Amino acid sequence: MGQVRPSGPSFQHLALMVRDIEASHRFYTEALGFEQCASIDRPEVDFRFYRGAADRHHDFALAQTPDPSAFPPADTNWNMLDNRVGINHIAICYPTRDEFLARLRILRDQGVEFRQRGNHGMTHSVYVSDPDGNGIEVLYEL
């Protein structure tokens, strides 16, 4: 474990299927501060790309599911220790303590519920849910 690999795999981006792309767009842009940087808008798909820094094409994408009525309502009562499979949460890091605190104020002002808070020794974190119930960790690295 003490040896550092000079290179290896890394995550490049993630793509989320969503029930309501407009609600998800507002959450990720207005509440979390991402910029929409591209889209594929065809009759059969609304696929949007987002980034946090201008030097990347995109960090993640949102795609409107064709039939949201096929799914039960979103369970936004996310809990880190829930008994389910799949992605537990997605961590979003802000570069400075001031930007982290400003983002928390924006989330609070928009009525986003803080599900859990944590001081992990290496980060300060707040956990929230996106409109589809995905766990989102908003953090600042110490």
XYZ file of N, CA, C and O in Angstrom:
568
model
N 0.811 -1.198 0.000
C 0.000 0.000 0.000
C 0.853 1.259 0.000
O 0.424 2.286 -0.443
N 2.080 1.212 0.457
C 2.926 2.392 0.539
C 3.500 2.837 -0.780
O 4.042 3.913 -0.888
N 3.397 2.023 -1.825
C 3.969 2.366 -3.112
C 2.923 3.085 -3.975
O 1.777 2.658 -4.072
N 3.326 4.187 -4.602
C 2.420 4.969 -5.444
C 2.592 4.536 -6.894
O 3.713 4.487 -7.405
N 1.492 4.224 -7.557
C 1.523 3.876 -8.967
C 1.666 5.142 -9.788
O 0.970 6.130 -9.530
N 2.538 5.141 -10.811
C 2.711 6.347 -11.624
C 1.469 6.698 -12.433
O 1.221 7.848 -12.727
N 0.676 5.701 -12.795
C -0.579 5.965 -13.490
C -1.495 4.783 -13.272
O -1.074 3.719 -12.858
N -2.730 4.972 -13.549
C -3.713 3.918 -13.375
C -5.067 4.429 -13.794
O -5.209 5.557 -14.258
N -6.083 3.623 -13.620
C -7.419 4.050 -14.038
C -7.954 5.172 -13.156
O -7.537 5.341 -12.015
N -8.857 5.924 -13.720
C -9.558 6.964 -12.961
C -10.954 7.110 -13.546
O -11.197 6.753 -14.697
N -11.855 7.632 -12.754
C -13.188 7.928 -13.265
C -13.110 9.203 -14.085
O -12.537 10.193 -13.658
N -13.718 9.190 -15.261
C -13.701 10.366 -16.123
C -15.008 11.150 -16.006
O -15.000 12.352 -15.975
N -16.117 10.467 -15.972
C -17.410 11.134 -15.774
C -18.451 10.087 -15.401
O -18.177 8.891 -15.433
N -19.627 10.553 -15.036
C -20.737 9.651 -14.785
C -21.964 10.195 -15.500
O -22.024 11.377 -15.832
N -22.898 9.313 -15.775
C -24.137 9.698 -16.443
C -25.309 9.170 -15.612
O -25.305 8.010 -15.217
N -26.276 10.035 -15.346
C -27.442 9.685 -14.536
C -28.713 9.784 -15.370
O -28.939 10.799 -16.032
N -29.526 8.754 -15.328
C -30.870 8.817 -15.893
C -31.752 9.474 -14.835
O -31.686 9.100 -13.656
N -32.570 10.440 -15.231
C -33.369 11.189 -14.265
C -34.841 11.184 -14.648
O -35.197 11.024 -15.809
N -35.695 11.382 -13.632
C -37.144 11.415 -13.847
C -37.584 12.739 -14.475
O -38.500 12.767 -15.283
N -36.978 13.838 -14.033
C -37.383 15.179 -14.453
C -36.120 15.989 -14.714
O -35.504 16.513 -13.793
N -35.727 16.080 -15.977
C -34.445 16.700 -16.300
C -34.410 18.182 -15.930
O -33.372 18.707 -15.574
N -35.555 18.853 -15.965
C -35.549 20.277 -15.591
C -35.266 20.444 -14.095
O -34.500 21.316 -13.689
N -35.887 19.609 -13.254
C -35.626 19.672 -11.806
C -34.169 19.313 -11.514
O -33.503 19.973 -10.702
N -33.654 18.288 -12.167
C -32.258 17.892 -11.960
C -31.306 18.969 -12.470
O -30.293 19.265 -11.829
N -31.621 19.561 -13.612
C -30.799 20.654 -14.155
C -30.709 21.799 -13.142
O -29.622 22.300 -12.864
N -31.843 22.209 -12.594
C -31.836 23.305 -11.596
C -31.009 22.927 -10.376
O -30.230 23.743 -9.870
N -31.149 21.695 -9.895
C -30.400 21.262 -8.709
C -28.897 21.326 -8.971
O -28.143 21.895 -8.184
N -28.449 20.741 -10.072
C -27.010 20.663 -10.327
C -26.401 21.997 -10.754
O -25.217 22.238 -10.500
N -27.175 22.881 -11.373
C -26.628 24.191 -11.763
C -26.833 25.232 -10.668
O -25.879 25.855 -10.226
N -28.058 25.412 -10.221
C -28.351 26.471 -9.251
C -27.906 26.112 -7.833
O -27.317 26.922 -7.139
N -28.194 24.893 -7.391
C -27.864 24.512 -6.012
C -26.395 24.118 -5.853
O -25.769 24.469 -4.862
N -25.845 23.399 -6.846
C -24.464 22.921 -6.701
C -23.441 23.709 -7.516
O -22.249 23.565 -7.292
N -23.878 24.528 -8.474
C -22.958 25.429 -9.168
C -22.293 24.895 -10.417
O -21.356 25.508 -10.920
N -22.764 23.765 -10.963
C -22.185 23.264 -12.200
C -22.704 24.054 -13.393
O -23.763 24.671 -13.337
N -21.951 24.013 -14.489
C -22.308 24.702 -15.721
C -22.708 23.668 -16.760
O -21.995 22.680 -16.966
N -23.852 23.890 -17.422
C -24.192 23.034 -18.557
C -23.304 23.451 -19.716
O -23.233 24.630 -20.064
N -22.601 22.483 -20.317
C -21.622 22.817 -21.349
C -21.956 22.228 -22.718
O -21.328 22.601 -23.705
N -22.903 21.319 -22.789
C -23.281 20.727 -24.076
C -24.590 19.965 -23.898
O -25.047 19.752 -22.771
N -25.177 19.575 -25.022
C -26.393 18.762 -24.959
C -26.575 17.991 -26.252
O -26.015 18.344 -27.289
N -27.330 16.937 -26.142
C -27.838 16.209 -27.303
C -29.349 16.297 -27.159
O -29.914 15.760 -26.217
N -29.981 17.015 -28.038
C -31.423 17.204 -27.934
C -32.067 16.696 -29.217
O -32.093 17.390 -30.225
N -32.520 15.476 -29.132
C -33.216 14.836 -30.246
C -34.600 14.444 -29.753
O -34.810 14.337 -28.549
N -35.509 14.165 -30.654
C -36.853 13.765 -30.198
C -36.826 12.573 -29.238
O -37.625 12.491 -28.321
N -35.885 11.645 -29.412
C -35.871 10.444 -28.580
C -35.041 10.594 -27.299
O -35.082 9.722 -26.445
N -34.272 11.682 -27.142
C -33.414 11.812 -25.957
C -33.110 13.277 -25.649
O -32.912 14.074 -26.549
N -33.126 13.598 -24.358
C -32.637 14.893 -23.872
C -31.470 14.551 -22.956
O -31.654 14.051 -21.853
N -30.258 14.756 -23.438
C -29.019 14.376 -22.761
C -28.205 15.648 -22.589
O -27.885 16.311 -23.573
N -27.856 16.011 -21.356
C -27.142 17.257 -21.077
C -25.837 16.976 -20.332
O -25.793 16.105 -19.476
N -24.817 17.755 -20.661
C -23.484 17.575 -20.091
C -23.142 18.769 -19.200
O -23.467 19.920 -19.534
N -22.445 18.484 -18.076
C -22.144 19.513 -17.080
C -20.691 19.407 -16.641
O -20.115 18.320 -16.614
N -20.136 20.567 -16.263
C -18.769 20.580 -15.749
C -18.642 21.575 -14.608
O -19.435 22.514 -14.489
N -17.607 21.339 -13.809
C -17.298 22.248 -12.717
C -16.161 23.186 -13.057
O -16.069 24.280 -12.529
N -15.277 22.778 -13.959
C -14.128 23.588 -14.371
C -14.086 23.664 -15.890
O -14.373 22.685 -16.584
N -13.702 24.823 -16.389
C -13.710 25.059 -17.828
C -12.673 24.235 -18.585
O -12.765 24.096 -19.801
N -11.691 23.665 -17.885
C -10.653 22.895 -18.580
C -11.078 21.443 -18.855
O -10.301 20.660 -19.376
N -12.308 21.083 -18.514
C -12.825 19.730 -18.775
C -14.038 19.835 -19.693
O -14.804 20.781 -19.580
N -14.190 18.840 -20.578
C -15.401 18.875 -21.397
C -16.621 18.701 -20.511
O -17.536 19.517 -20.541
N -16.656 17.619 -19.715
C -17.761 17.444 -18.779
C -17.354 16.496 -17.657
O -16.460 15.671 -17.821
N -17.999 16.680 -16.527
C -17.798 15.825 -15.362
C -18.918 14.796 -15.232
O -18.716 13.716 -14.700
N -20.105 15.163 -15.696
C -21.245 14.249 -15.632
C -22.281 14.657 -16.657
O -22.220 15.742 -17.239
N -23.227 13.746 -16.868
C -24.318 14.000 -17.806
C -25.633 13.588 -17.147
O -25.669 12.717 -16.276
N -26.685 14.261 -17.556
C -28.045 13.908 -17.146
C -28.821 13.524 -18.399
O -28.704 14.195 -19.429
N -29.597 12.465 -18.300
C -30.445 12.049 -19.420
C -31.856 11.823 -18.908
O -32.061 11.174 -17.886
N -32.808 12.398 -19.620
C -34.216 12.230 -19.270
C -34.647 10.809 -19.596
O -34.493 10.345 -20.721
N -35.186 10.099 -18.594
C -35.706 8.764 -18.868
C -36.948 8.907 -19.756
O -37.732 9.839 -19.582
N -37.110 8.027 -20.739
C -38.235 8.176 -21.664
C -39.607 8.106 -21.001
O -40.530 8.777 -21.446
N -39.759 7.292 -19.943
C -41.068 7.140 -19.305
C -40.927 7.200 -17.787
O -40.850 6.169 -17.121
N -40.892 8.413 -17.204
C -40.717 8.525 -15.756
C -41.839 7.854 -14.962
O -41.634 7.449 -13.822
N -43.015 7.702 -15.557
C -44.134 7.100 -14.828
C -43.901 5.618 -14.545
O -44.609 5.024 -13.733
N -42.908 5.016 -15.180
C -42.610 3.600 -14.960
C -41.900 3.366 -13.627
O -41.727 2.223 -13.217
N -41.503 4.443 -12.949
C -40.742 4.330 -11.713
C -41.540 4.891 -10.538
O -42.309 5.839 -10.701
N -41.330 4.342 -9.350
C -41.994 4.918 -8.178
C -41.442 6.310 -7.907
O -40.367 6.671 -8.408
N -42.149 7.114 -7.106
C -41.623 8.444 -6.765
C -40.244 8.322 -6.122
O -39.928 7.312 -5.479
N -39.436 9.337 -6.300
C -38.078 9.342 -5.746
C -38.121 9.312 -4.222
O -38.923 10.012 -3.605
N -37.273 8.495 -3.635
C -37.099 8.469 -2.177
C -35.897 9.349 -1.865
O -34.755 8.931 -2.031
N -36.150 10.578 -1.452
C -35.063 11.526 -1.186
C -34.609 11.494 0.270
O -33.849 12.349 0.698
N -35.064 10.505 1.026
C -34.621 10.349 2.417
C -33.337 9.537 2.469
O -33.229 8.552 3.196
N -32.347 9.945 1.707
C -31.074 9.232 1.610
C -30.421 9.110 2.979
O -30.453 10.022 3.801
N -29.821 7.939 3.197
C -29.068 7.683 4.420
C -27.865 6.842 4.025
O -28.008 5.842 3.317
N -26.682 7.230 4.482
C -25.457 6.530 4.100
C -25.501 5.042 4.427
O -24.903 4.232 3.748
N -26.241 4.664 5.449
C -26.253 3.276 5.888
C -27.497 2.513 5.442
O -27.816 1.463 5.999
N -28.211 3.029 4.421
C -29.378 2.315 3.886
C -28.973 0.936 3.378
O -27.847 0.728 2.921
N -29.907 0.013 3.416
C -29.670 -1.340 2.932
C -30.161 -1.432 1.491
O -31.301 -1.822 1.229
N -29.309 -1.035 0.554
C -29.628 -1.143 -0.861
C -28.338 -1.246 -1.657
O -27.271 -0.953 -1.135
N -28.453 -1.647 -2.895
C -27.283 -1.752 -3.753
C -27.269 -0.585 -4.728
O -28.275 0.093 -4.923
N -26.130 -0.345 -5.346
C -25.973 0.760 -6.277
C -25.054 1.808 -5.688
O -24.406 1.596 -4.657
N -24.993 2.935 -6.309
C -24.127 4.017 -5.846
C -24.668 4.553 -4.529
O -25.841 4.914 -4.430
N -23.817 4.616 -3.528
C -24.219 5.144 -2.226
C -24.306 6.661 -2.276
O -25.283 7.250 -1.845
N -23.267 7.310 -2.786
C -23.299 8.762 -2.941
C -22.226 9.202 -3.924
O -21.314 8.452 -4.236
N -22.370 10.424 -4.400
C -21.417 11.062 -5.308
C -20.825 12.241 -4.546
O -21.567 13.053 -3.993
N -19.500 12.330 -4.485
C -18.839 13.396 -3.731
C -18.455 14.538 -4.666
O -17.853 14.320 -5.713
N -18.825 15.763 -4.254
C -18.502 16.964 -5.017
C -17.666 17.864 -4.117
O -18.117 18.269 -3.045
N -16.446 18.154 -4.566
C -15.488 18.906 -3.758
C -15.409 20.361 -4.231
O -15.313 20.622 -5.431
N -15.430 21.282 -3.292
C -15.255 22.696 -3.588
C -13.833 23.090 -3.195
O -13.303 22.604 -2.193
N -13.187 23.966 -3.996
C -11.753 24.188 -3.851
C -11.308 24.940 -2.588
O -10.168 24.783 -2.168
N -12.189 25.732 -2.006
C -11.794 26.469 -0.804
C -12.886 26.355 0.249
O -14.045 26.058 -0.060
N -12.498 26.623 1.488
C -13.468 26.592 2.595
C -14.564 27.625 2.358
O -15.745 27.350 2.590
N -14.183 28.816 1.881
C -15.172 29.869 1.630
C -16.182 29.452 0.561
O -17.378 29.707 0.695
N -15.703 28.798 -0.511
C -16.625 28.343 -1.555
C -17.537 27.232 -1.030
O -18.717 27.180 -1.385
N -16.996 26.354 -0.206
C -17.784 25.299 0.428
C -18.889 25.911 1.291
O -20.065 25.553 1.165
N -18.538 26.873 2.146
C -19.527 27.501 3.026
C -20.564 28.287 2.222
O -21.750 28.267 2.548
N -20.121 28.966 1.164
C -21.063 29.694 0.305
C -22.040 28.726 -0.356
O -23.243 29.002 -0.458
N -21.553 27.559 -0.788
C -22.423 26.568 -1.424
C -23.435 26.028 -0.427
O -24.599 25.828 -0.752
N -23.007 25.819 0.826
C -23.942 25.359 1.851
C -25.043 26.383 2.083
O -26.208 26.020 2.265
N -24.689 27.674 2.057
C -25.716 28.724 2.211
C -26.707 28.675 1.049
O -27.915 28.814 1.248
N -26.209 28.481 -0.167
C -27.090 28.399 -1.343
C -28.024 27.195 -1.210
O -29.235 27.310 -1.451
N -27.478 26.055 -0.829
C -28.316 24.861 -0.645
C -29.396 25.118 0.401
O -30.570 24.797 0.193
N -29.007 25.692 1.519
C -29.969 25.986 2.594
C -31.032 26.975 2.102
O -32.222 26.775 2.333
N -30.598 28.041 1.401
C -31.542 29.044 0.887
C -32.534 28.438 -0.101
O -33.662 28.914 -0.227
N -32.133 27.390 -0.804
C -33.016 26.738 -1.769
C -33.846 25.625 -1.133
O -34.567 24.921 -1.822
N -33.731 25.486 0.183
C -34.558 24.521 0.894
C -34.086 23.080 0.797
O -34.848 22.155 1.094
N -32.828 22.869 0.405
C -32.289 21.513 0.317
C -31.989 21.026 1.733
O -31.278 21.687 2.489
N -32.547 19.880 2.091
C -32.372 19.338 3.439
C -30.991 18.721 3.598
O -30.543 17.945 2.754
N -30.303 19.079 4.677
C -29.023 18.461 5.006
C -29.332 17.145 5.694
O -29.846 17.121 6.808
N -29.034 16.033 5.031
C -29.366 14.702 5.538
C -28.377 14.237 6.610
O -28.740 13.516 7.514
N -27.117 14.632 6.451
C -26.080 14.194 7.384
C -24.898 15.150 7.256
O -24.654 15.706 6.187
N -24.165 15.350 8.339
C -22.948 16.163 8.326
C -21.800 15.313 8.838
O -22.014 14.396 9.626
N -20.586 15.626 8.394
C -19.460 14.834 8.855
C -18.149 15.596 8.828
O -17.908 16.399 7.932
N -17.341 15.347 9.834
C -15.955 15.793 9.857
C -15.149 14.504 9.804
O -15.039 13.797 10.795
N -14.626 14.172 8.630
C -13.957 12.898 8.419
C -12.461 12.963 8.701
O -11.728 12.045 8.358
N -11.995 14.063 9.278
C -10.571 14.213 9.529
C -9.847 14.816 8.344
O -9.024 15.700 8.502
N -10.181 14.362 7.126
C -9.557 14.921 5.925
C -10.520 15.805 5.149
O -10.119 16.519 4.249
N -11.817 15.761 5.497
C -12.813 16.606 4.838
C -13.857 17.067 5.841
O -14.063 16.437 6.880
N -14.514 18.138 5.499
C -15.780 18.530 6.125
C -16.829 18.273 5.055
O -16.672 18.686 3.907
N -17.902 17.590 5.435
C -18.881 17.146 4.457
C -20.303 17.373 4.933
O -20.590 17.295 6.126
N -21.170 17.639 3.968
C -22.612 17.676 4.177
C -23.220 16.795 3.098
O -22.827 16.864 1.929
N -24.166 15.956 3.489
C -24.818 15.028 2.561
C -26.245 15.491 2.308
O -26.975 15.819 3.250
N -26.613 15.522 1.025
C -27.952 15.916 0.600
C -28.442 14.883 -0.415
O -27.697 13.985 -0.809
N -29.682 15.024 -0.856
C -30.233 14.175 -1.914
C -30.540 15.033 -3.125
O -31.016 16.166 -2.981
N -30.298 14.491 -4.319
C -30.722 15.194 -5.529
C -32.198 14.877 -5.772
O -32.805 14.106 -5.015
N -32.824 15.452 -6.793
C -34.258 15.222 -7.002
C -34.662 13.766 -7.209
O -35.818 13.406 -6.997
N -33.727 12.901 -7.607
C -34.037 11.486 -7.788
C -33.636 10.630 -6.598
O -33.724 9.405 -6.651
N -33.178 11.261 -5.516
C -32.830 10.524 -4.311
C -31.396 10.032 -4.262
O -31.034 9.293 -3.349
N -30.563 10.436 -5.223
C -29.152 10.059 -5.175
C -28.456 10.829 -4.062
O -28.662 12.032 -3.911
N -27.623 10.146 -3.286
C -26.861 10.798 -2.236
C -25.758 11.647 -2.836
O -25.015 11.201 -3.708
N -25.658 12.890 -2.377
C -24.624 13.817 -2.837
C -23.860 14.304 -1.613
O -24.450 14.859 -0.683
N -22.541 14.088 -1.629
C -21.673 14.608 -0.565
C -21.059 15.897 -1.071
O -20.374 15.923 -2.096
N -21.322 16.989 -0.370
C -20.745 18.292 -0.672
C -19.604 18.454 0.317
O -19.821 18.416 1.536
N -18.371 18.638 -0.187
C -17.233 18.601 0.724
C -16.181 19.643 0.424
O -16.128 20.230 -0.649
N -15.344 19.821 1.434
C -14.139 20.651 1.354
C -13.015 19.834 1.958
O -13.139 19.333 3.068
N -11.914 19.643 1.197
C -10.771 18.893 1.704
C -9.925 19.797 2.588
O -9.594 20.912 2.209
N -9.584 19.286 3.761
C -8.764 20.050 4.702
C -7.309 20.028 4.289
O -6.835 19.133 3.670
